[in-house]
Coordinates of C-alpha atoms in Angstrom, one line a residue:
M1 CA 24.7 -7.8 -26.3
K2 CA 22.6 -6.2 -29.1
S3 CA 21.5 -3.0 -28.5
S4 CA 18.0 -3.2 -27.2
R5 CA 16.3 -1.1 -30.1
E6 CA 17.6 -3.8 -32.4
Y7 CA 15.4 -6.0 -31.1
W8 CA 12.0 -3.9 -31.0
P9 CA 10.2 -4.8 -34.6
R10 CA 9.9 -8.5 -33.3
W11 CA 8.2 -7.0 -29.4
A12 CA 6.5 -5.1 -31.8
E13 CA 4.8 -7.7 -34.4
T14 CA 4.7 -9.9 -31.7
L15 CA 2.3 -7.7 -29.2
R16 CA 0.5 -7.3 -33.3
R17 CA 0.0 -10.5 -33.2
Y18 CA -1.7 -10.4 -29.9
Q19 CA -3.7 -7.2 -30.2
L20 CA -1.4 -5.9 -27.4
H21 CA 0.3 -3.1 -29.0
E22 CA -2.2 -0.3 -28.8
L23 CA -2.4 -1.7 -24.7
T24 CA 1.5 -2.0 -23.7
A25 CA 2.1 2.1 -26.1
S26 CA -0.4 3.4 -23.4
L27 CA 0.8 2.1 -20.5
L28 CA 4.8 3.3 -21.4
E29 CA 3.4 6.2 -22.4
A30 CA 2.1 6.6 -19.0
G31 CA 5.2 6.2 -18.0
S32 CA 3.4 3.4 -15.1
P33 CA 5.3 2.0 -12.2
L34 CA 4.7 -1.5 -13.2
A35 CA 7.2 -1.2 -15.6
M36 CA 9.8 -0.9 -12.8
L37 CA 8.4 -4.0 -11.0
G38 CA 8.6 -5.5 -14.7
A39 CA 12.0 -4.6 -15.7
Q40 CA 13.4 -6.0 -11.8
A41 CA 11.0 -9.0 -12.0
L42 CA 13.4 -9.7 -15.8
Y43 CA 16.4 -8.6 -14.4
F44 CA 15.3 -11.4 -11.4
S45 CA 14.2 -14.3 -13.7
R46 CA 18.3 -13.6 -15.7
G47 CA 19.6 -16.4 -13.4
L48 CA 16.5 -18.8 -14.6
F49 CA 16.7 -17.9 -18.2
E50 CA 19.7 -16.4 -19.5
N51 CA 18.2 -14.8 -22.4
D52 CA 19.7 -12.1 -24.2
Q53 CA 16.2 -10.0 -25.4
I54 CA 15.0 -11.0 -21.1
T55 CA 17.9 -8.5 -20.3
A56 CA 16.7 -5.9 -23.2
L57 CA 13.6 -5.6 -22.1
A58 CA 14.5 -5.2 -19.0
V59 CA 16.4 -2.5 -19.6
T60 CA 13.8 -0.9 -21.7
L61 CA 11.2 -1.2 -19.4
E62 CA 14.0 0.7 -16.5
E63 CA 14.8 3.1 -18.1
D64 CA 11.7 5.5 -19.0
D65 CA 13.7 7.5 -21.7
E66 CA 13.8 4.1 -23.2
A67 CA 9.9 2.5 -22.3
R68 CA 8.4 6.2 -24.3
A69 CA 11.0 5.7 -26.8
F70 CA 9.9 2.3 -27.5
A71 CA 6.3 3.4 -27.1
S72 CA 6.2 5.7 -30.0
F73 CA 8.1 3.4 -31.8
L74 CA 4.7 1.2 -31.3
V75 CA 2.4 4.3 -32.7
Q76 CA 4.5 4.5 -35.6
E77 CA 4.6 1.1 -36.5
R78 CA 1.5 1.3 -36.2
A79 CA 0.3 4.4 -38.1
S80 CA 2.1 2.7 -41.2
V81 CA 0.3 -0.7 -40.9

C-alpha cells in the first residue's frame, strides 16, 4: 500500500472541485471526534470494497497528527491556488 500522503493531492483536488476543501480543513483542524467514527466506518467498509485509498483515508482520519497535517496541506493548497 502507498503512503496515505501520496493520495493527498488527488483528495485535495476532489474536495476543491466540490468546494468542500475549506469545510474539510476546518473539521480536521478541530480534531473532530467524527474523524475517528469516519475512520471506523471506512475500516468496516473494507470488507465490502478492498481499496488502498479507502485504507489510506482511514489511516489519515484515525491518526490525529495525520488528519491535522492533511488539513494544513489543504490550507497550503488553497493559498497557492
